[in-house]
XYZ file of C-alpha atoms in Angstrom:
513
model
C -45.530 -19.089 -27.754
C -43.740 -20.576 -30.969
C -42.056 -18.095 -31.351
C -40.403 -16.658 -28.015
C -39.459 -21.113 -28.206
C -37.439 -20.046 -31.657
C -36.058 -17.257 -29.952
C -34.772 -19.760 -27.411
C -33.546 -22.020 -29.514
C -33.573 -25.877 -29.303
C -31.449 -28.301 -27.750
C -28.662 -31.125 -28.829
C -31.727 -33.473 -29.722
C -33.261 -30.899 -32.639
C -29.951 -28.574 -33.670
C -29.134 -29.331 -37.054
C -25.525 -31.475 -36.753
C -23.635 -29.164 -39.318
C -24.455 -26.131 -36.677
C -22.707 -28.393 -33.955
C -20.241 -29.643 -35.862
C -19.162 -26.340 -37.496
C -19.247 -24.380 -33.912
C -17.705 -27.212 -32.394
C -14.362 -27.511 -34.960
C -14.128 -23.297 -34.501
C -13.763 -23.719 -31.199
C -11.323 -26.626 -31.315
C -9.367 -24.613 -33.958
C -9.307 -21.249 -31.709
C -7.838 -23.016 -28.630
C -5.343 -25.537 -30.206
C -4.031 -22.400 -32.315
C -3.854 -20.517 -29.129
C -2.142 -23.681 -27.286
C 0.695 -23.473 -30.549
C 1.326 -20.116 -30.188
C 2.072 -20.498 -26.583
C 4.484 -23.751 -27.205
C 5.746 -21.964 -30.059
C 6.579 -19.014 -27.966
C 8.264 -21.112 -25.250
C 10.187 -23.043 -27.514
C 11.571 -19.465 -28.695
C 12.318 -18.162 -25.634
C 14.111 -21.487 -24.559
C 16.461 -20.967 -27.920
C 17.579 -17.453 -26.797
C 18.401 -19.021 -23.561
C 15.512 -16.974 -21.734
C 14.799 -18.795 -18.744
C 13.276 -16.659 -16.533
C 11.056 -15.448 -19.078
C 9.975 -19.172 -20.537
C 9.054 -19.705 -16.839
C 6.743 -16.236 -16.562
C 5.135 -17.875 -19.851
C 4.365 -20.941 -17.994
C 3.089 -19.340 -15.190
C 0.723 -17.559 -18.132
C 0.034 -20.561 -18.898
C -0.701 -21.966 -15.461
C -3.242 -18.988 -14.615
C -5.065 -20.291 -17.980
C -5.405 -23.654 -17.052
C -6.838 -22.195 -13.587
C -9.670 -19.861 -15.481
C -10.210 -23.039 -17.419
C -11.305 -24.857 -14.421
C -13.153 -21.669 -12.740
C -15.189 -22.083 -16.128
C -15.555 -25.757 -15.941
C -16.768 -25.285 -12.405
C -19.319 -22.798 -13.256
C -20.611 -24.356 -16.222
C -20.930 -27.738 -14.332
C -22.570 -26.103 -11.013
C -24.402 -23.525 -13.358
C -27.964 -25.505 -12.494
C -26.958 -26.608 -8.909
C -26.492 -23.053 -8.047
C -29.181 -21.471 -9.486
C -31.836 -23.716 -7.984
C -30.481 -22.401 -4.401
C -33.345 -20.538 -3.111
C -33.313 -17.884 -0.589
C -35.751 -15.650 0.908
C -36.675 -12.477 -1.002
C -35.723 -10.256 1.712
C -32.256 -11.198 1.553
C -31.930 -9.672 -1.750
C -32.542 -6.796 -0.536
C -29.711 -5.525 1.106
C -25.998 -4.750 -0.082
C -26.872 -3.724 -3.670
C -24.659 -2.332 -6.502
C -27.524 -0.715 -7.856
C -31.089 0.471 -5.935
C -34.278 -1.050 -6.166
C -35.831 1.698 -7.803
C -32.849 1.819 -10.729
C -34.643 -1.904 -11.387
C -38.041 -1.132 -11.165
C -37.536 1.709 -13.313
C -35.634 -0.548 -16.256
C -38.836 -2.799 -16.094
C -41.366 0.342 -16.000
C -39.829 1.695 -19.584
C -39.437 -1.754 -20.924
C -43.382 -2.261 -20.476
C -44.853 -0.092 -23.066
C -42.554 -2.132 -25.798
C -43.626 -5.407 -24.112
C -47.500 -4.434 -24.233
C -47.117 -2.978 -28.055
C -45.464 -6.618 -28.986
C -48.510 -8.450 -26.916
C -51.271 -6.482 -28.488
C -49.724 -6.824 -31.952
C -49.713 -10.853 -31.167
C -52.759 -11.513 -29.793
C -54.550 -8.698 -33.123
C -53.405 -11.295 -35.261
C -53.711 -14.715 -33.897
C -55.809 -13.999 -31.039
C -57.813 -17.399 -30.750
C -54.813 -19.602 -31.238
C -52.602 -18.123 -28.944
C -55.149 -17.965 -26.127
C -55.960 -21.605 -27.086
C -52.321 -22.739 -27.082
C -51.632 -20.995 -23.722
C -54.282 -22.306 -21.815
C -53.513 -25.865 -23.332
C -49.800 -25.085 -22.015
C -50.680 -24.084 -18.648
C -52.783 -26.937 -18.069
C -50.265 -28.968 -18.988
C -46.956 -27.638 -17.273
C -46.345 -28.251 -13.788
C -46.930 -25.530 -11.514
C -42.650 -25.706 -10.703
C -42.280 -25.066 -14.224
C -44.732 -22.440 -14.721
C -43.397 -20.017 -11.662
C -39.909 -21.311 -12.033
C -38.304 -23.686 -9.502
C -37.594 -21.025 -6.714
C -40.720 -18.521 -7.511
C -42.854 -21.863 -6.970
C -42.028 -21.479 -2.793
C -41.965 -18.029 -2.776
C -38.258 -17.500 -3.032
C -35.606 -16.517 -5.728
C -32.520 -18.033 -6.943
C -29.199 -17.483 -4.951
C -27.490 -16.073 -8.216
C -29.440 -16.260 -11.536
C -28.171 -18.007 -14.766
C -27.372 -14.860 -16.398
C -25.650 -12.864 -13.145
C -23.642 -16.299 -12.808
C -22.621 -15.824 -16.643
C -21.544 -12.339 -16.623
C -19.078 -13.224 -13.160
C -18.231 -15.720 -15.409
C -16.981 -13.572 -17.841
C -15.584 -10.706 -15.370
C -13.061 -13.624 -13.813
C -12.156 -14.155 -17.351
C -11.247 -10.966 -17.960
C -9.375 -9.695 -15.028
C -7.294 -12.590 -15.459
C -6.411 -11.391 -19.115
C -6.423 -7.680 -18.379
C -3.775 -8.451 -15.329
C -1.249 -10.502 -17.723
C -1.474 -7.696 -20.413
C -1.010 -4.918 -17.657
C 2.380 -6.952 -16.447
C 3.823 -7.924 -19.467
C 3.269 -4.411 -20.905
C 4.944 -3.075 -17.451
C 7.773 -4.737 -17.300
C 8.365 -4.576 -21.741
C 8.391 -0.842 -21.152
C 10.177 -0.569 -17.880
C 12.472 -2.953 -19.930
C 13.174 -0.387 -22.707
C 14.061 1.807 -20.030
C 16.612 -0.444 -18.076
C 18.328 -1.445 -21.163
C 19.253 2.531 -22.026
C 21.422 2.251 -19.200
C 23.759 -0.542 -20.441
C 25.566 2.855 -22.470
C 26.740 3.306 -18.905
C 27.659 -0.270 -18.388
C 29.798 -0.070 -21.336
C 31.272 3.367 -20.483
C 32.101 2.213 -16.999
C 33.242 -1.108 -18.229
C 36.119 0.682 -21.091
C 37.906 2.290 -17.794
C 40.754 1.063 -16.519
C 40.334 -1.340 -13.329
C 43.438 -3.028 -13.362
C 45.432 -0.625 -11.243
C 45.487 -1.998 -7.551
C 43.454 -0.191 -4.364
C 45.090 2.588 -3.114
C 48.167 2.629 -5.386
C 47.467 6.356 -6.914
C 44.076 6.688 -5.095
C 44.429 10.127 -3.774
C 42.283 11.616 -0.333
C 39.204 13.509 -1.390
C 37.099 15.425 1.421
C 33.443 13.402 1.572
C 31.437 16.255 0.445
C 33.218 16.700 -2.540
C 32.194 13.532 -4.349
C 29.346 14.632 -6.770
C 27.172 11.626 -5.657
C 27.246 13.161 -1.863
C 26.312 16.588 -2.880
C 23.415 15.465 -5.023
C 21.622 13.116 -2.142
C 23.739 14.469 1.402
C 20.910 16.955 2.718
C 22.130 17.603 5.653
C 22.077 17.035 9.280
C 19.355 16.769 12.100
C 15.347 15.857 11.863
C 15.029 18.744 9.323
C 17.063 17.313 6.838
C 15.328 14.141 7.526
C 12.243 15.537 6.382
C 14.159 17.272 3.193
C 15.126 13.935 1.908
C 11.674 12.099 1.769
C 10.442 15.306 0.239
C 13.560 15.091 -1.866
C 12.516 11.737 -2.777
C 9.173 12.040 -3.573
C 9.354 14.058 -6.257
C 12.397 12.921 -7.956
C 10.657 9.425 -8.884
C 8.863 11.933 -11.635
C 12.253 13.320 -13.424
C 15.110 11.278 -13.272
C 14.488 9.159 -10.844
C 17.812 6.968 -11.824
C 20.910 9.316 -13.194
C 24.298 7.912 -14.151
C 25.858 9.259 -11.311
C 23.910 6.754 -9.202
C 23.815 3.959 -11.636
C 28.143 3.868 -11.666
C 27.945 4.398 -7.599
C 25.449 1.566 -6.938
C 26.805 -0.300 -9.569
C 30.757 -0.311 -7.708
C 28.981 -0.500 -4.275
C 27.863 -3.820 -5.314
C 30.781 -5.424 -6.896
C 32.990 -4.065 -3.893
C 30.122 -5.751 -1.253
C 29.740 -9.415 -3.840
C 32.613 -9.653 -6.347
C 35.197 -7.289 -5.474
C 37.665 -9.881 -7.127
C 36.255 -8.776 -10.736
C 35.568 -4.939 -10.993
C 34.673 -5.450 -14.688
C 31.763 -7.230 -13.376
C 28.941 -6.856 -15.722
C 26.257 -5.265 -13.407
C 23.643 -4.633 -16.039
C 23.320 -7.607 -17.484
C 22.833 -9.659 -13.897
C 20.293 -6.661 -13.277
C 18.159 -7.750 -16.250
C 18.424 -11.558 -15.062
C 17.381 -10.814 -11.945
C 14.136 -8.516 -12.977
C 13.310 -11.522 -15.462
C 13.391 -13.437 -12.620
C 10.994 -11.403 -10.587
C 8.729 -10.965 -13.391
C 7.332 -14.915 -13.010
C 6.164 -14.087 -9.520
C 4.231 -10.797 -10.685
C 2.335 -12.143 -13.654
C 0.229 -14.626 -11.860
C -2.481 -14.110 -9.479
C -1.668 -15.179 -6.357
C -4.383 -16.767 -3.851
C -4.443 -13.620 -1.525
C -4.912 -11.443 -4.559
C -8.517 -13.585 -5.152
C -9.435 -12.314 -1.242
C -8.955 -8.997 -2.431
C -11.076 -9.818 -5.827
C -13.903 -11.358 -3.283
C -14.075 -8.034 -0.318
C -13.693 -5.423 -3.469
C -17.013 -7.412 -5.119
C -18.335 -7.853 -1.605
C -17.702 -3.753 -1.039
C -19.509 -2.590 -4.501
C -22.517 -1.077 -2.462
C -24.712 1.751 -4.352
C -23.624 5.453 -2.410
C -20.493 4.051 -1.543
C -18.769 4.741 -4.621
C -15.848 2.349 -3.502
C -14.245 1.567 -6.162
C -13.651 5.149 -6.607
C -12.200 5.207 -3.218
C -9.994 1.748 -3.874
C -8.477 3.243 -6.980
C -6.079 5.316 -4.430
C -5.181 2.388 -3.097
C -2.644 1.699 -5.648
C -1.623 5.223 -6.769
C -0.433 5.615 -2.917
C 1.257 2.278 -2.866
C 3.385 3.707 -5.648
C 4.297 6.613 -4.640
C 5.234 4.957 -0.982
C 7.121 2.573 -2.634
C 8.940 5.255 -5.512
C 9.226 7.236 -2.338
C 11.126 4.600 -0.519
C 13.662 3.352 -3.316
C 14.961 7.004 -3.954
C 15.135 7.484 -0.249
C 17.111 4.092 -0.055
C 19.682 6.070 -2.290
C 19.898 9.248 -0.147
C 20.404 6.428 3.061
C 23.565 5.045 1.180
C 24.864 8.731 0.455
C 24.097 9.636 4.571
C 25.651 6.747 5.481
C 29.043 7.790 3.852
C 28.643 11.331 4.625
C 28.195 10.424 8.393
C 31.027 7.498 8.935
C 33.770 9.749 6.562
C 35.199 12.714 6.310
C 37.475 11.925 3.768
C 37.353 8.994 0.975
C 40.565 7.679 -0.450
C 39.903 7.029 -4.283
C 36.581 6.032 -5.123
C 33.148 6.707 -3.617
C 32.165 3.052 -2.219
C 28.258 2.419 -0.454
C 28.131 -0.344 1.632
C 24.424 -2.271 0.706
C 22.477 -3.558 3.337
C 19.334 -5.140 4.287
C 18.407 -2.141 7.303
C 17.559 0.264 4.574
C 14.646 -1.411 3.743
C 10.647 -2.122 5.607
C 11.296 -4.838 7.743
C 14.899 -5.280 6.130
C 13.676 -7.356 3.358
C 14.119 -5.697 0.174
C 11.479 -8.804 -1.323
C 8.741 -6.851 0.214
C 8.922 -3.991 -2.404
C 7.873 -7.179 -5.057
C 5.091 -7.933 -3.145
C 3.898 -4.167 -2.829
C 4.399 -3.938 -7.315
C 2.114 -7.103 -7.308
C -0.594 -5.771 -5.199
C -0.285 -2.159 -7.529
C -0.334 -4.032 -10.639
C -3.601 -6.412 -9.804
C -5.557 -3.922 -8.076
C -4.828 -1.244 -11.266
C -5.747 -4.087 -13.259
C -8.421 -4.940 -11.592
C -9.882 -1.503 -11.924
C -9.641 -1.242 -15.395
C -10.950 -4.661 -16.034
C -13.914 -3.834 -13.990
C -14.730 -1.043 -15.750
C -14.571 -2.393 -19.602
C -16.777 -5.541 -17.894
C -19.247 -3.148 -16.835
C -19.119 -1.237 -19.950
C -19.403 -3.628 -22.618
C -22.299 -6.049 -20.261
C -24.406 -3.474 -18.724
C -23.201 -0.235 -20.617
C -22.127 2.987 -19.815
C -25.025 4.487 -18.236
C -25.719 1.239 -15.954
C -26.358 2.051 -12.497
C -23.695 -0.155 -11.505
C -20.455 1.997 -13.638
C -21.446 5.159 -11.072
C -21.134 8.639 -12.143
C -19.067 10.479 -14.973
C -17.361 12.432 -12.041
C -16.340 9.126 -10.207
C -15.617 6.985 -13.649
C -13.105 9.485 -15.478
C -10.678 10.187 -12.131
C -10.473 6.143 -11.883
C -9.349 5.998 -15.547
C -7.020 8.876 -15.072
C -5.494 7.276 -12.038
C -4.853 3.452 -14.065
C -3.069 5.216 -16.881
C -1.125 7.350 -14.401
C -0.235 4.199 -12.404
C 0.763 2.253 -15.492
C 3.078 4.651 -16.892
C 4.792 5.700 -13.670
C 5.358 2.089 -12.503
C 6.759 0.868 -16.180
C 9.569 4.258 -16.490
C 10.237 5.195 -12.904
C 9.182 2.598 -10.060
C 10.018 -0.684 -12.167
C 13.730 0.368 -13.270
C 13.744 1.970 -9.633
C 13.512 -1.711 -8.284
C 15.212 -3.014 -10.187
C 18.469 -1.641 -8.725
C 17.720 -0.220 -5.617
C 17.181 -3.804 -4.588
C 20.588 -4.962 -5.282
C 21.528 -2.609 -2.757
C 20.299 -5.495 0.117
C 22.737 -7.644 1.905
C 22.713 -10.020 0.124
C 22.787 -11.203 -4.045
C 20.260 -13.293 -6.029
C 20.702 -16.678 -7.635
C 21.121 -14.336 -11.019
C 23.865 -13.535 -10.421
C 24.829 -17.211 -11.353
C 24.443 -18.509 -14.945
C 21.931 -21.407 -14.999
C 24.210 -24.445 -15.050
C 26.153 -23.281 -12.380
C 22.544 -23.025 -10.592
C 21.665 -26.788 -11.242
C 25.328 -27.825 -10.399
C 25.534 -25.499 -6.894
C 21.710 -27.031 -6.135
C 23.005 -31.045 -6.921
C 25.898 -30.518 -4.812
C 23.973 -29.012 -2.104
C 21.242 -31.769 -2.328
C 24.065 -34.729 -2.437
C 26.149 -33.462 0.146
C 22.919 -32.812 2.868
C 21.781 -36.524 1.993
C 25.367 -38.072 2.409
C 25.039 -36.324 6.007
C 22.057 -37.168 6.911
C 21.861 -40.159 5.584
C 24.223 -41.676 8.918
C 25.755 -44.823 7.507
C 29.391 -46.214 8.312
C 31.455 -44.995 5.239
C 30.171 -40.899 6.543
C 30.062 -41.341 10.275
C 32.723 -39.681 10.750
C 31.825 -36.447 8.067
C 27.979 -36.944 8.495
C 28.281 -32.857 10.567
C 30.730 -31.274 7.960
C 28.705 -33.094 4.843
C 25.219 -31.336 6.234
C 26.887 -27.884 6.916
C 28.638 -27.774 3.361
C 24.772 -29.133 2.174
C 23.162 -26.169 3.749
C 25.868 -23.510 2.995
C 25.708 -24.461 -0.609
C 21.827 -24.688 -0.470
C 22.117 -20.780 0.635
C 24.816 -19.786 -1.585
C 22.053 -18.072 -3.768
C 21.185 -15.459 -0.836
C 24.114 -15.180 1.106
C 26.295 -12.309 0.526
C 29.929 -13.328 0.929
C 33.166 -11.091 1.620
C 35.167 -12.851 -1.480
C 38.406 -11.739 0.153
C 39.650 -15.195 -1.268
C 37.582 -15.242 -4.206
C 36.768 -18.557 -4.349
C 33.661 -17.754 -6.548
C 33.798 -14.890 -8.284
C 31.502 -13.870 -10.906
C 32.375 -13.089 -14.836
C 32.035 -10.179 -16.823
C 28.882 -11.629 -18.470
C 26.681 -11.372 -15.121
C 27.325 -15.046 -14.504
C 29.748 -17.134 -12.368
């Protein structure tokens, strides 16, 4: 008895204080250097002027605080919850794992058990019978059977089960900020190979005005038409989403499209400044995007609660769920190369014959729904779920290990694995870079495409000139209307696509206004 207490260990009232002191000023030290290296990092990011990505940290930092509080929570609800007693029978259904699997563990853990208790009881048999019936007589029966076993139940969710969820909420948390930083740092590397383009593009001569030596060239013989025009009719329909699909594996962005996108933009947003510097608003606006994919979002916890809620023994569904994602990629992969065969039909169809350059016209119809935003939401879904796969797996190894009931077979474990690392590398140097300029092909332009002081400045003005309208006094009766139009056409500014005939704002060669 002594000694399974030692095992235990002792409470606050007989720990030695050096043990809680020393374990205590670890832990301090661990999180406050953590904390620094965060501030640190923000206060670096802030000096290189990188907003969007000082704003992803905080979000980092945000999901942090939040598995902070989950642990909090659990820690402080740890005793509540596990003296909630149900029935046995309702333990009974909608297992990871079969009964048998646990009776088993506890059938080759008894031999060991009865060695240790004959070894005991050889040596100090008297005492230890002694000092367990004194014990017994002396412990409440509660105490004896345990709170629930006492009436005949057991707990809702043990002490240890709630410890290792504990742990698993901990870790898909960390697992899904790794997975998105490392996506978008590689899909990064691959963006910034094309600014050799921008620069290429950018040492031509612009400065000649439209049409002045702009000769007639038939349609099909622009070399962006020929590579994406596949024809006419519900066959060649067909030929380009096959087209598409597999070019998101090889070259799923060439140069040729990059330089065609690229003037079909600044002829749609800025056709005041064809020296426009396309590349660099591209990265601002992917940095911008990034913030909203590196946090966990409150529908992403539903899917966190049905996928634990769906781990049933013989339904192998995470197996099943990991093709969730790897479809959702190639849809979406699928979709942004088709978006740049639509552009090329939509020449091919309205021309016969282009006078100088090859111009696309971007717009909102050749997306789902017509909102390009919905290909962000589709990466964040991939992402979490791919996370969430891996996350559950390295949980399950390193708690239950590798040949626990609950990780499933070899034959459904290694495909899953397969499938993540497939996922993460096609998303980070084909899908990401994919997005990130396929979706400037939408009606309209992002706020990025505005430097951040002309952001606060546009948003003031916007603010000021709703309030002076709506505000009604004497000295704006008679401009309270015009002041809450210009309010709400400057609050828009950052998503409305304008003509810039007049070029009233037109954008520099930096990316900003």
């Amino acid at each position: 008895m002594s000694g399974g207490g030692a095992e235990e260990g002792n409470n606050l009232e007989f720990t030695p204080t050096w043990v809680v002191a020393v374990v205590c000023s670890v832990i301090v030290a661990a999180s406050f250097a953590a904390e620094r290296f965060l501030h640190y990092g923000g206060k670096f990011l802030k000096k290189k002027n990188q907003k969007p990505l000082y704003e992803a940290l905080q979000k980092i930092k945000e999901e942090l605080m939040l598995m902070g509080f989950i642990s909090l929570l659990l820690t402080v609800t740890q005793n509540g919850i596990i003296k909630i007693c149900v029935p046995v029978g309702w333990t009974h259904h909608l297992l990871p794992c079969k009964l048998e699997d646990k009776e088993e563990n506890e059938e080759s853990k008894t031999p060991i058990s009865h060695f240790q208790t004959s070894f005991s009881f050889s040596n100090i048999f008297g005492t230890a019978r002694r000092l367990l019936a004194e014990s017994e007589d002396h412990q409440p029966t509660g105490e004896k059977l345990g709170h629930c076993a006492a009436k005949g139940k057991v707990p809702l969710l043990s002490a240890e089960a709630l410890h290792h969820l504990h742990i698993f909420i901990f870790v898909l948390a960390i697992v899904h900020v790794t997975f998105c930083v490392l996506t978008v740092f590689f899909g990064g590397l691959r963006i910034r190979q094309w600014k050799s383009w921008e620069d290429s593009v950018g040492d031509e001569n612009y400065e000649a005005q439209p049409g002045s030596e702009a000769t007639l060239t038939h349609v099909h013989q622009h070399a962006f038409i020929r590579n994406h025009f596949t024809g006419l009719g519900k066959d060649s329909a067909v030929l380009g989403w096959v087209k598409s699909f597999f070019k998101q594996f090889y070259g799923s962005v060439t140069k040729l499209d990059y330089v065609t996108l690229r003037l079909g933009f600044i002829m749609t947003h800025c056709r005041g400044n064809p020296k426009f510097n396309f590349h660099k608003y591209m990265i601002r606006a992917l940095e911008d995007d990034f913030k909203k994919v590196v946090g966990i979002s409150w529908y992403l916890w539903i899917f966190v609660v049905i996928f634990l809620l769906l781990n049933i023994h013989g339904w192998h569904t995470y197996f099943w769920i990991a093709f969730i994602p790897v479809i959702l990629l190639l849809a979406v992969g699928t979709k942004l190369e088709h978006v740049i065969i639509q552009l090329a039909h939509d020449v091919a169809e309205k021309h016969s014959a282009i006078e100088g350059e090859l111009v696309v016209q971007p717009k909102d119809d050749l997306f789902w729904f017509h909102r390009p935003h919905i290909v962000l939401f589709l990466i964040h879904f991939i992402l979490f779920q791919n996370s969430f796969e891996i996350a559950f797996f390295f949980w399950i190894w390193v708690t239950y290990g590798f040949d626990s009931c609950i990780m499933g077979r070899v034959r459904y474990i290694v495909p899953r694995l397969i499938i993540g690392v497939f996922i993460q590398i096609l998303c980070s140097y084909s899908t990401l870079p994919l997005y990130a300029i396929v979706t400037q092909m939408g009606t309209h332009f992002k706020k990025a495409i505005f430097d951040d002081q002309v952001q606060v400045r546009l948003v003031g003005w916007a603010q000021k000139a709703k309030k002076k309208g709506l505000r009604g006094d004497n000295s704006y009766s008679g401009h309270g209307s015009s002041h809450a139009d210009a309010g709400i056409q400057l609050g828009s500014v950052f998503r409305r696509a304008s003509n810039h005939e007049d070029n009233v704002i037109v954008p520099r060669n930096d990316g900003s206004v």
